[in-house]
């Protein structure tokens, strides 16, 4: 049932090209320049009239929410706030009937997320669920929703749920952008085609398996690790760090790269591996300066770069090359080698990859 893979996690990492396609199939029509999602179409006015979108989730789903925040604001120009469900539900939040709440949950059973959407409904918000498990509590409790079609995710460390959540949320943002006219025609069509191409690019990003394995063998005994990214890739840094923590038990922190000098830079010495997400699109030059700062403090640099990159290669101890993409869609690619890196490190440390200690697949108690 692991399909020839040693662990469910690895199988699920490798399923990403096909499940991203499953997730957009029948919804994304790049040639016709259309996105059709029933749950969105049936409630289109709720979305277009929304004063803001509140995204509520936990863990990896919350990271997908952070990526979506940047995508929604950039594409559809709707203000977005992203909140941990556990914080939201206990702080008497301001919610009105002009708010659209998007709850993201792989399992659809996370107790805090479920309680948060019940609260949002009581306050009159429209609640849209993005769940993977069909018929789950959150999908039933939501007014409408869109499923991710990732298939069953068995590994406790979430991988394919994350990339399919981003796929669904990107499609919603593009749909709204079309109605609102917030992207130029060219931009809109380019993003649609690019999203359609993503399964192939993710497939290519999976070729980083070998290099991540080599890097894993060098750093498997590290006791700390820092992950840095900017913009769309800041949440990917958080997600990379979470993956490493939960399955390898190495302490890891994700930071927006520019925040490094506000504290974490003090941790950097020759013992500290720093994973830097530095694709060509985005804030490349800024990230290059951050890399120089790490280098001058003798930190070990593992950089995720766009294929053919030379500038970062000259500075980094290790480079991991991924295919080129636009900045907003890059998280679907940059996250792949980080999943593989944590997987290989965990395996080399003899950890129980699919069922890490103290963790449950769905957190049904608060
Ligand atoms: O099922 P959900 O998406 O609601 O789960 C949320 C978190 O519990 C989950 O993402 C958790 O952080 C994973 N173990 C991360 O890999």
mmCIF file of C-alpha atoms and ligand atoms in Angstrom:
data_model
loop_
_atom_site.group_PDB
_atom_site.id
_atom_site.type_symbol
_atom_site.label_atom_id
_atom_site.label_comp_id
_atom_site.label_asym_id
_atom_site.label_seq_id
_atom_site.Cartn_x
_atom_site.Cartn_y
_atom_site.Cartn_z
ATOM 1 C CA UNK A 1 0.000 0.000 0.000
ATOM 2 C CA UNK A 2 3.035 2.271 0.181
ATOM 3 C CA UNK A 3 3.315 1.742 -3.571
ATOM 4 C CA UNK A 4 6.918 0.569 -3.378
ATOM 5 C CA UNK A 5 8.060 3.504 -1.260
ATOM 6 C CA UNK A 6 9.623 2.981 2.171
ATOM 7 C CA UNK A 7 7.222 5.362 3.842
ATOM 8 C CA UNK A 8 3.835 6.943 3.221
ATOM 9 C CA UNK A 9 5.440 10.347 3.496
ATOM 10 C CA UNK A 10 7.739 9.685 0.541
ATOM 11 C CA UNK A 11 4.892 8.217 -1.482
ATOM 12 C CA UNK A 12 2.793 11.285 -0.745
ATOM 13 C CA UNK A 13 5.625 13.644 -1.673
ATOM 14 C CA UNK A 14 5.895 11.858 -5.021
ATOM 15 C CA UNK A 15 2.151 11.951 -5.589
ATOM 16 C CA UNK A 16 2.139 15.735 -5.728
ATOM 17 C CA UNK A 17 2.287 16.153 -9.509
ATOM 18 C CA UNK A 18 -0.747 13.929 -9.953
ATOM 19 C CA UNK A 19 -2.801 15.233 -7.023
ATOM 20 C CA UNK A 20 -2.240 18.845 -8.006
ATOM 21 C CA UNK A 21 -3.642 17.861 -11.393
ATOM 22 C CA UNK A 22 -6.550 16.021 -9.719
ATOM 23 C CA UNK A 23 -7.226 19.158 -7.709
ATOM 24 C CA UNK A 24 -7.490 21.468 -10.704
ATOM 25 C CA UNK A 25 -9.061 18.965 -13.111
ATOM 26 C CA UNK A 26 -12.488 20.143 -14.293
ATOM 27 C CA UNK A 27 -11.953 23.473 -12.551
ATOM 28 C CA UNK A 28 -9.058 25.117 -14.326
ATOM 29 C CA UNK A 29 -9.634 25.695 -18.036
ATOM 30 C CA UNK A 30 -6.540 27.551 -19.126
ATOM 31 C CA UNK A 31 -7.378 27.523 -22.836
ATOM 32 C CA UNK A 32 -10.752 29.125 -22.293
ATOM 33 C CA UNK A 33 -9.380 31.428 -19.626
ATOM 34 C CA UNK A 34 -11.852 30.095 -17.079
ATOM 35 C CA UNK A 35 -11.979 28.762 -13.570
ATOM 36 C CA UNK A 36 -15.104 26.942 -12.518
ATOM 37 C CA UNK A 37 -15.613 25.930 -8.915
ATOM 38 C CA UNK A 38 -19.215 25.353 -7.912
ATOM 39 C CA UNK A 39 -18.755 26.376 -4.288
ATOM 40 C CA UNK A 40 -17.240 29.672 -5.383
ATOM 41 C CA UNK A 41 -19.640 30.331 -8.275
ATOM 42 C CA UNK A 42 -22.720 29.712 -6.127
ATOM 43 C CA UNK A 43 -21.522 32.319 -3.663
ATOM 44 C CA UNK A 44 -19.682 34.664 -5.934
ATOM 45 C CA UNK A 45 -21.284 37.793 -4.516
ATOM 46 C CA UNK A 46 -20.271 36.883 -0.996
ATOM 47 C CA UNK A 47 -16.679 36.798 -2.205
ATOM 48 C CA UNK A 48 -16.738 39.883 -4.389
ATOM 49 C CA UNK A 49 -18.535 41.951 -1.743
ATOM 50 C CA UNK A 50 -16.309 40.769 1.080
ATOM 51 C CA UNK A 51 -14.691 43.567 3.041
ATOM 52 C CA UNK A 52 -11.997 41.137 3.992
ATOM 53 C CA UNK A 53 -11.142 37.482 3.971
ATOM 54 C CA UNK A 54 -10.176 35.793 7.215
ATOM 55 C CA UNK A 55 -8.228 32.591 6.855
ATOM 56 C CA UNK A 56 -8.326 30.216 9.787
ATOM 57 C CA UNK A 57 -6.265 27.061 10.187
ATOM 58 C CA UNK A 58 -3.600 25.242 12.218
ATOM 59 C CA UNK A 59 -0.126 23.898 11.460
ATOM 60 C CA UNK A 60 0.707 23.267 7.831
ATOM 61 C CA UNK A 61 -2.758 24.397 6.744
ATOM 62 C CA UNK A 62 -2.047 27.721 8.436
ATOM 63 C CA UNK A 63 1.133 27.988 6.358
ATOM 64 C CA UNK A 64 -0.931 27.408 3.202
ATOM 65 C CA UNK A 65 -3.143 30.231 4.478
ATOM 66 C CA UNK A 66 -0.145 32.549 4.713
ATOM 67 C CA UNK A 67 0.788 31.815 1.104
ATOM 68 C CA UNK A 68 -2.836 32.436 0.128
ATOM 69 C CA UNK A 69 -2.863 35.767 1.954
ATOM 70 C CA UNK A 70 -0.171 37.103 -0.378
ATOM 71 C CA UNK A 71 -1.837 35.563 -3.427
ATOM 72 C CA UNK A 72 -5.340 36.910 -2.657
ATOM 73 C CA UNK A 73 -4.066 40.387 -1.920
ATOM 74 C CA UNK A 74 -1.866 40.477 -5.006
ATOM 75 C CA UNK A 75 -4.341 38.935 -7.440
ATOM 76 C CA UNK A 76 -7.741 40.019 -6.130
ATOM 77 C CA UNK A 77 -6.851 43.050 -3.969
ATOM 78 C CA UNK A 78 -9.014 41.865 -1.080
ATOM 79 C CA UNK A 79 -7.586 42.421 2.412
ATOM 80 C CA UNK A 80 -6.735 39.125 4.069
ATOM 81 C CA UNK A 81 -5.915 38.161 7.623
ATOM 82 C CA UNK A 82 -4.616 34.756 8.567
ATOM 83 C CA UNK A 83 -5.123 33.449 12.043
ATOM 84 C CA UNK A 84 -4.398 30.386 14.105
ATOM 85 C CA UNK A 85 -7.790 28.860 14.870
ATOM 86 C CA UNK A 86 -6.838 28.414 18.520
ATOM 87 C CA UNK A 87 -6.109 32.120 18.941
ATOM 88 C CA UNK A 88 -9.075 33.306 16.948
ATOM 89 C CA UNK A 89 -11.662 31.349 18.881
ATOM 90 C CA UNK A 90 -10.621 32.587 22.297
ATOM 91 C CA UNK A 91 -9.995 36.268 21.710
ATOM 92 C CA UNK A 92 -13.423 37.708 21.005
ATOM 93 C CA UNK A 93 -12.474 38.567 17.407
ATOM 94 C CA UNK A 94 -14.283 41.215 15.362
ATOM 95 C CA UNK A 95 -16.305 39.376 12.728
ATOM 96 C CA UNK A 96 -19.196 40.695 10.683
ATOM 97 C CA UNK A 97 -21.479 39.527 7.920
ATOM 98 C CA UNK A 98 -19.187 41.350 5.489
ATOM 99 C CA UNK A 99 -16.411 38.881 6.232
ATOM 100 C CA UNK A 100 -15.657 35.742 4.333
ATOM 101 C CA UNK A 101 -13.961 33.145 6.479
ATOM 102 C CA UNK A 102 -11.910 30.477 4.737
ATOM 103 C CA UNK A 103 -11.149 27.490 6.962
ATOM 104 C CA UNK A 104 -8.330 25.271 5.710
ATOM 105 C CA UNK A 105 -7.999 21.743 7.041
ATOM 106 C CA UNK A 106 -6.676 18.528 5.561
ATOM 107 C CA UNK A 107 -8.565 16.264 7.956
ATOM 108 C CA UNK A 108 -11.566 18.534 8.367
ATOM 109 C CA UNK A 109 -11.613 17.425 12.001
ATOM 110 C CA UNK A 110 -9.220 19.799 13.759
ATOM 111 C CA UNK A 111 -11.002 20.807 16.956
ATOM 112 C CA UNK A 112 -9.819 24.404 17.104
ATOM 113 C CA UNK A 113 -10.606 25.060 13.442
ATOM 114 C CA UNK A 114 -14.055 23.561 13.835
ATOM 115 C CA UNK A 115 -14.780 25.675 16.927
ATOM 116 C CA UNK A 116 -13.481 28.793 15.160
ATOM 117 C CA UNK A 117 -15.839 28.388 12.212
ATOM 118 C CA UNK A 118 -18.800 27.788 14.514
ATOM 119 C CA UNK A 119 -17.972 31.089 16.177
ATOM 120 C CA UNK A 120 -17.609 32.851 12.808
ATOM 121 C CA UNK A 121 -20.999 31.509 11.723
ATOM 122 C CA UNK A 122 -22.651 32.738 14.905
ATOM 123 C CA UNK A 123 -21.315 36.211 14.103
ATOM 124 C CA UNK A 124 -22.818 36.101 10.639
ATOM 125 C CA UNK A 125 -19.756 35.450 8.475
ATOM 126 C CA UNK A 126 -19.895 33.329 5.368
ATOM 127 C CA UNK A 127 -17.715 30.261 5.955
ATOM 128 C CA UNK A 128 -15.949 28.508 3.102
ATOM 129 C CA UNK A 129 -14.103 25.259 3.836
ATOM 130 C CA UNK A 130 -11.037 23.952 2.044
ATOM 131 C CA UNK A 131 -10.795 20.351 3.231
ATOM 132 C CA UNK A 132 -9.306 17.157 1.918
ATOM 133 C CA UNK A 133 -11.468 14.604 3.690
ATOM 134 C CA UNK A 134 -14.878 14.384 2.048
ATOM 135 C CA UNK A 135 -17.790 14.626 4.469
ATOM 136 C CA UNK A 136 -15.528 15.712 7.338
ATOM 137 C CA UNK A 137 -16.902 17.846 10.181
ATOM 138 C CA UNK A 138 -15.431 21.120 8.870
ATOM 139 C CA UNK A 139 -16.720 20.483 5.359
ATOM 140 C CA UNK A 140 -20.199 19.830 6.774
ATOM 141 C CA UNK A 141 -20.130 22.789 9.112
ATOM 142 C CA UNK A 142 -19.071 25.237 6.350
ATOM 143 C CA UNK A 143 -21.632 27.081 4.207
ATOM 144 C CA UNK A 144 -19.764 26.069 1.069
ATOM 145 C CA UNK A 145 -16.352 24.848 0.108
ATOM 146 C CA UNK A 146 -13.941 23.279 -2.312
ATOM 147 C CA UNK A 147 -12.227 20.004 -1.688
ATOM 148 C CA UNK A 148 -8.587 19.391 -2.334
ATOM 149 C CA UNK A 149 -8.210 16.122 -4.219
ATOM 150 C CA UNK A 150 -5.029 14.952 -2.566
ATOM 151 C CA UNK A 151 -6.381 11.509 -1.720
ATOM 152 C CA UNK A 152 -5.799 10.018 1.735
ATOM 153 C CA UNK A 153 -2.808 11.538 3.495
ATOM 154 C CA UNK A 154 -1.453 8.928 5.907
ATOM 155 C CA UNK A 155 1.905 10.400 6.915
ATOM 156 C CA UNK A 156 1.467 12.621 9.947
ATOM 157 C CA UNK A 157 3.709 15.194 8.295
ATOM 158 C CA UNK A 158 1.504 16.974 5.812
ATOM 159 C CA UNK A 159 2.933 17.290 2.294
ATOM 160 C CA UNK A 160 0.497 16.812 -0.572
ATOM 161 C CA UNK A 161 -2.284 18.442 1.436
ATOM 162 C CA UNK A 162 -0.218 21.635 1.547
ATOM 163 C CA UNK A 163 0.416 21.884 -2.200
ATOM 164 C CA UNK A 164 -3.170 21.017 -3.117
ATOM 165 C CA UNK A 165 -4.497 23.588 -0.635
ATOM 166 C CA UNK A 166 -2.331 26.210 -2.324
ATOM 167 C CA UNK A 167 -3.675 25.032 -5.692
ATOM 168 C CA UNK A 168 -7.316 25.479 -4.601
ATOM 169 C CA UNK A 169 -6.675 28.848 -2.994
ATOM 170 C CA UNK A 170 -4.780 30.103 -6.052
ATOM 171 C CA UNK A 171 -7.711 29.139 -8.272
ATOM 172 C CA UNK A 172 -10.136 31.032 -6.026
ATOM 173 C CA UNK A 173 -7.893 34.099 -6.085
ATOM 174 C CA UNK A 174 -7.665 33.945 -9.879
ATOM 175 C CA UNK A 175 -11.432 33.567 -10.213
ATOM 176 C CA UNK A 176 -11.962 36.665 -8.091
ATOM 177 C CA UNK A 177 -9.240 38.543 -9.943
ATOM 178 C CA UNK A 178 -11.065 37.949 -13.201
ATOM 179 C CA UNK A 179 -14.341 39.342 -11.891
ATOM 180 C CA UNK A 180 -12.733 42.249 -10.138
ATOM 181 C CA UNK A 181 -10.379 43.059 -13.005
ATOM 182 C CA UNK A 182 -7.478 43.273 -10.602
ATOM 183 C CA UNK A 183 -5.021 41.474 -12.868
ATOM 184 C CA UNK A 184 -4.283 42.452 -16.437
ATOM 185 C CA UNK A 185 -5.591 40.036 -19.073
ATOM 186 C CA UNK A 186 -2.062 38.918 -19.842
ATOM 187 C CA UNK A 187 -1.214 38.312 -16.210
ATOM 188 C CA UNK A 188 -4.441 36.395 -15.660
ATOM 189 C CA UNK A 189 -3.907 34.101 -18.636
ATOM 190 C CA UNK A 190 -0.251 33.606 -17.828
ATOM 191 C CA UNK A 191 -1.047 32.477 -14.275
ATOM 192 C CA UNK A 192 -3.725 30.097 -15.529
ATOM 193 C CA UNK A 193 -1.322 28.461 -17.961
ATOM 194 C CA UNK A 194 1.415 28.377 -15.402
ATOM 195 C CA UNK A 195 -0.806 26.684 -12.852
ATOM 196 C CA UNK A 196 -1.722 24.121 -15.467
ATOM 197 C CA UNK A 197 1.996 23.454 -16.023
ATOM 198 C CA UNK A 198 2.718 23.035 -12.332
ATOM 199 C CA UNK A 199 2.406 19.226 -12.187
ATOM 200 C CA UNK A 200 5.249 18.973 -14.705
ATOM 201 C CA UNK A 201 7.358 21.481 -12.852
ATOM 202 C CA UNK A 202 6.728 19.727 -9.539
ATOM 203 C CA UNK A 203 7.799 16.506 -11.225
ATOM 204 C CA UNK A 204 11.030 18.203 -12.178
ATOM 205 C CA UNK A 205 11.435 19.587 -8.650
ATOM 206 C CA UNK A 206 11.267 15.988 -7.391
ATOM 207 C CA UNK A 207 14.562 15.379 -9.191
ATOM 208 C CA UNK A 208 16.123 17.165 -6.210
ATOM 209 C CA UNK A 209 15.724 13.917 -4.288
ATOM 210 C CA UNK A 210 19.359 12.909 -4.830
ATOM 211 C CA UNK A 211 20.919 16.207 -3.902
ATOM 212 C CA UNK A 212 18.717 16.585 -0.817
ATOM 213 C CA UNK A 213 19.813 13.113 0.264
ATOM 214 C CA UNK A 214 23.476 14.123 -0.003
ATOM 215 C CA UNK A 215 22.811 17.308 1.943
ATOM 216 C CA UNK A 216 20.887 15.321 4.543
ATOM 217 C CA UNK A 217 23.899 13.082 5.137
ATOM 218 C CA UNK A 218 26.034 16.139 5.888
ATOM 219 C CA UNK A 219 23.623 17.746 8.342
ATOM 220 C CA UNK A 220 21.808 14.802 9.882
ATOM 221 C CA UNK A 221 23.484 15.372 13.243
ATOM 222 C CA UNK A 222 22.805 19.092 13.445
ATOM 223 C CA UNK A 223 20.987 20.202 16.561
ATOM 224 C CA UNK A 224 19.503 23.360 15.060
ATOM 225 C CA UNK A 225 18.550 24.640 11.660
ATOM 226 C CA UNK A 226 17.321 27.979 10.368
ATOM 227 C CA UNK A 227 15.018 28.426 7.347
ATOM 228 C CA UNK A 228 14.783 31.792 5.627
ATOM 229 C CA UNK A 229 12.587 33.087 2.834
ATOM 230 C CA UNK A 230 10.924 36.321 1.785
ATOM 231 C CA UNK A 231 7.547 37.163 0.317
ATOM 232 C CA UNK A 232 5.662 34.145 -0.963
ATOM 233 C CA UNK A 233 8.473 31.980 0.300
ATOM 234 C CA UNK A 234 8.430 33.188 3.882
ATOM 235 C CA UNK A 235 5.606 30.721 4.711
ATOM 236 C CA UNK A 236 7.584 28.032 2.880
ATOM 237 C CA UNK A 237 10.448 28.682 5.313
ATOM 238 C CA UNK A 238 8.028 28.172 8.209
ATOM 239 C CA UNK A 239 6.732 24.997 6.619
ATOM 240 C CA UNK A 240 10.249 23.666 5.942
ATOM 241 C CA UNK A 241 11.156 24.208 9.589
ATOM 242 C CA UNK A 242 7.961 22.552 10.822
ATOM 243 C CA UNK A 243 8.613 19.495 8.638
ATOM 244 C CA UNK A 244 12.140 19.128 10.022
ATOM 245 C CA UNK A 245 11.013 19.571 13.641
ATOM 246 C CA UNK A 246 8.168 17.139 13.540
ATOM 247 C CA UNK A 247 9.834 14.196 11.852
ATOM 248 C CA UNK A 248 13.549 14.509 12.694
ATOM 249 C CA UNK A 249 13.260 16.202 16.119
ATOM 250 C CA UNK A 250 15.910 18.734 15.122
ATOM 251 C CA UNK A 251 15.088 22.162 16.424
ATOM 252 C CA UNK A 252 14.327 24.429 13.490
ATOM 253 C CA UNK A 253 13.009 27.940 13.035
ATOM 254 C CA UNK A 254 11.565 29.610 9.984
ATOM 255 C CA UNK A 255 11.960 33.367 9.574
ATOM 256 C CA UNK A 256 11.366 36.060 7.013
ATOM 257 C CA UNK A 257 14.941 36.490 5.774
ATOM 258 C CA UNK A 258 15.082 40.173 6.664
ATOM 259 C CA UNK A 259 14.091 39.476 10.270
ATOM 260 C CA UNK A 260 17.338 37.595 10.756
ATOM 261 C CA UNK A 261 19.164 40.706 11.785
ATOM 262 C CA UNK A 262 16.562 41.408 14.447
ATOM 263 C CA UNK A 263 17.695 38.453 16.533
ATOM 264 C CA UNK A 264 18.311 35.048 14.980
ATOM 265 C CA UNK A 265 21.580 36.214 13.406
ATOM 266 C CA UNK A 266 23.084 35.827 16.878
ATOM 267 C CA UNK A 267 22.664 32.062 16.512
ATOM 268 C CA UNK A 268 24.764 31.819 13.381
ATOM 269 C CA UNK A 269 28.147 30.138 13.608
ATOM 270 C CA UNK A 270 29.921 27.375 11.686
ATOM 271 C CA UNK A 271 27.637 24.793 13.309
ATOM 272 C CA UNK A 272 24.433 26.340 12.009
ATOM 273 C CA UNK A 273 22.891 25.112 8.763
ATOM 274 C CA UNK A 274 20.744 27.817 7.187
ATOM 275 C CA UNK A 275 18.316 26.846 4.452
ATOM 276 C CA UNK A 276 17.663 29.869 2.252
ATOM 277 C CA UNK A 277 14.906 29.933 -0.333
ATOM 278 C CA UNK A 278 16.284 32.088 -3.118
ATOM 279 C CA UNK A 279 14.468 31.668 -6.426
ATOM 280 C CA UNK A 280 15.245 34.142 -9.232
ATOM 281 C CA UNK A 281 11.823 35.774 -9.223
ATOM 282 C CA UNK A 282 10.842 37.631 -6.103
ATOM 283 C CA UNK A 283 13.236 39.489 -3.872
ATOM 284 C CA UNK A 284 16.328 37.800 -5.226
ATOM 285 C CA UNK A 285 18.842 40.578 -4.621
ATOM 286 C CA UNK A 286 17.630 41.067 -1.082
ATOM 287 C CA UNK A 287 17.969 37.371 -0.376
ATOM 288 C CA UNK A 288 21.472 37.388 -1.852
ATOM 289 C CA UNK A 289 22.451 40.086 0.669
ATOM 290 C CA UNK A 290 20.982 37.954 3.449
ATOM 291 C CA UNK A 291 23.091 35.034 2.230
ATOM 292 C CA UNK A 292 26.202 37.224 2.334
ATOM 293 C CA UNK A 293 25.406 38.124 5.936
ATOM 294 C CA UNK A 294 25.180 34.454 6.870
ATOM 295 C CA UNK A 295 28.376 33.655 5.020
ATOM 296 C CA UNK A 296 30.365 36.333 6.756
ATOM 297 C CA UNK A 297 29.378 34.704 10.057
ATOM 298 C CA UNK A 298 30.459 31.256 8.798
ATOM 299 C CA UNK A 299 26.960 29.765 8.715
ATOM 300 C CA UNK A 300 26.459 26.792 6.416
ATOM 301 C CA UNK A 301 24.266 27.788 3.491
ATOM 302 C CA UNK A 302 21.875 25.422 1.782
ATOM 303 C CA UNK A 303 20.159 27.411 -0.959
ATOM 304 C CA UNK A 304 17.095 26.570 -3.010
ATOM 305 C CA UNK A 305 17.664 28.351 -6.320
ATOM 306 C CA UNK A 306 16.283 28.581 -9.829
ATOM 307 C CA UNK A 307 17.946 26.295 -12.335
ATOM 308 C CA UNK A 308 21.044 27.938 -13.816
ATOM 309 C CA UNK A 309 21.587 30.331 -10.919
ATOM 310 C CA UNK A 310 25.199 31.409 -10.567
ATOM 311 C CA UNK A 311 25.269 34.219 -8.046
ATOM 312 C CA UNK A 312 23.988 32.197 -5.100
ATOM 313 C CA UNK A 313 25.936 29.143 -6.182
ATOM 314 C CA UNK A 314 29.143 31.135 -5.706
ATOM 315 C CA UNK A 315 28.212 31.861 -2.094
ATOM 316 C CA UNK A 316 26.366 28.775 -0.889
ATOM 317 C CA UNK A 317 27.757 25.522 0.505
ATOM 318 C CA UNK A 318 25.022 23.579 -1.271
ATOM 319 C CA UNK A 319 22.518 24.495 -3.934
ATOM 320 C CA UNK A 320 19.273 22.780 -4.788
ATOM 321 C CA UNK A 321 17.976 23.693 -8.232
ATOM 322 C CA UNK A 322 14.293 23.938 -9.022
ATOM 323 C CA UNK A 323 12.505 24.935 -12.250
ATOM 324 C CA UNK A 324 11.747 28.550 -13.041
ATOM 325 C CA UNK A 325 8.339 29.966 -12.144
ATOM 326 C CA UNK A 326 6.600 33.219 -11.360
ATOM 327 C CA UNK A 327 6.994 34.467 -7.817
ATOM 328 C CA UNK A 328 3.386 33.786 -6.625
ATOM 329 C CA UNK A 329 3.422 30.181 -7.823
ATOM 330 C CA UNK A 330 6.941 29.414 -6.612
ATOM 331 C CA UNK A 331 5.888 27.937 -3.216
ATOM 332 C CA UNK A 332 4.540 24.876 -5.047
ATOM 333 C CA UNK A 333 8.109 24.210 -6.177
ATOM 334 C CA UNK A 334 10.335 25.512 -3.392
ATOM 335 C CA UNK A 335 8.521 23.423 -0.802
ATOM 336 C CA UNK A 336 9.355 20.129 -2.579
ATOM 337 C CA UNK A 337 13.082 19.905 -1.763
ATOM 338 C CA UNK A 338 12.375 21.000 1.819
ATOM 339 C CA UNK A 339 9.947 18.099 2.236
ATOM 340 C CA UNK A 340 12.584 15.740 0.828
ATOM 341 C CA UNK A 341 15.350 17.181 2.987
ATOM 342 C CA UNK A 342 13.412 16.645 6.205
ATOM 343 C CA UNK A 343 12.376 13.180 5.041
ATOM 344 C CA UNK A 344 15.957 12.043 4.373
ATOM 345 C CA UNK A 345 17.304 13.540 7.581
ATOM 346 C CA UNK A 346 14.586 11.797 9.595
ATOM 347 C CA UNK A 347 15.259 8.453 7.903
ATOM 348 C CA UNK A 348 19.014 8.796 8.512
ATOM 349 C CA UNK A 349 18.374 9.540 12.171
ATOM 350 C CA UNK A 350 16.262 6.406 12.461
ATOM 351 C CA UNK A 351 13.074 8.320 13.248
ATOM 352 C CA UNK A 352 9.571 7.018 12.745
ATOM 353 C CA UNK A 353 8.828 9.198 9.733
ATOM 354 C CA UNK A 354 5.165 8.378 9.257
ATOM 355 C CA UNK A 355 4.263 8.468 12.922
ATOM 356 C CA UNK A 356 6.484 10.875 14.768
ATOM 357 C CA UNK A 357 6.409 10.767 18.551
ATOM 358 C CA UNK A 358 3.706 12.708 20.393
ATOM 359 C CA UNK A 359 1.851 13.643 17.208
ATOM 360 C CA UNK A 360 -1.537 12.618 15.856
ATOM 361 C CA UNK A 361 -2.744 12.914 12.273
ATOM 362 C CA UNK A 362 -5.827 14.815 13.267
ATOM 363 C CA UNK A 363 -5.886 16.911 16.366
ATOM 364 C CA UNK A 364 -9.457 16.436 17.523
ATOM 365 C CA UNK A 365 -8.883 17.785 21.020
ATOM 366 C CA UNK A 366 -7.789 21.336 21.722
HETATM 367 O O1 LIG B 1 -6.050 18.446 9.346
HETATM 368 P P1 LIG B 1 -5.566 19.868 9.463
HETATM 369 O O2 LIG B 1 -5.062 20.408 8.195
HETATM 370 O O3 LIG B 1 -6.584 20.771 10.110
HETATM 371 O O4 LIG B 1 -4.338 19.771 10.458
HETATM 372 C C1 LIG B 1 -3.670 20.905 10.919
HETATM 373 C C2 LIG B 1 -2.387 20.523 11.612
HETATM 374 O O5 LIG B 1 -2.646 19.699 12.719
HETATM 375 C C3 LIG B 1 -1.409 19.805 10.672
HETATM 376 O O6 LIG B 1 -1.148 20.540 9.519
HETATM 377 C C4 LIG B 1 -0.087 19.524 11.396
HETATM 378 O O7 LIG B 1 0.586 20.705 11.671
HETATM 379 C C5 LIG B 1 0.787 18.568 10.570
HETATM 380 N N1 LIG B 1 1.346 17.538 11.403
HETATM 381 C C6 LIG B 1 1.895 19.265 9.871
HETATM 382 O O8 LIG B 1 2.699 18.407 9.144
#
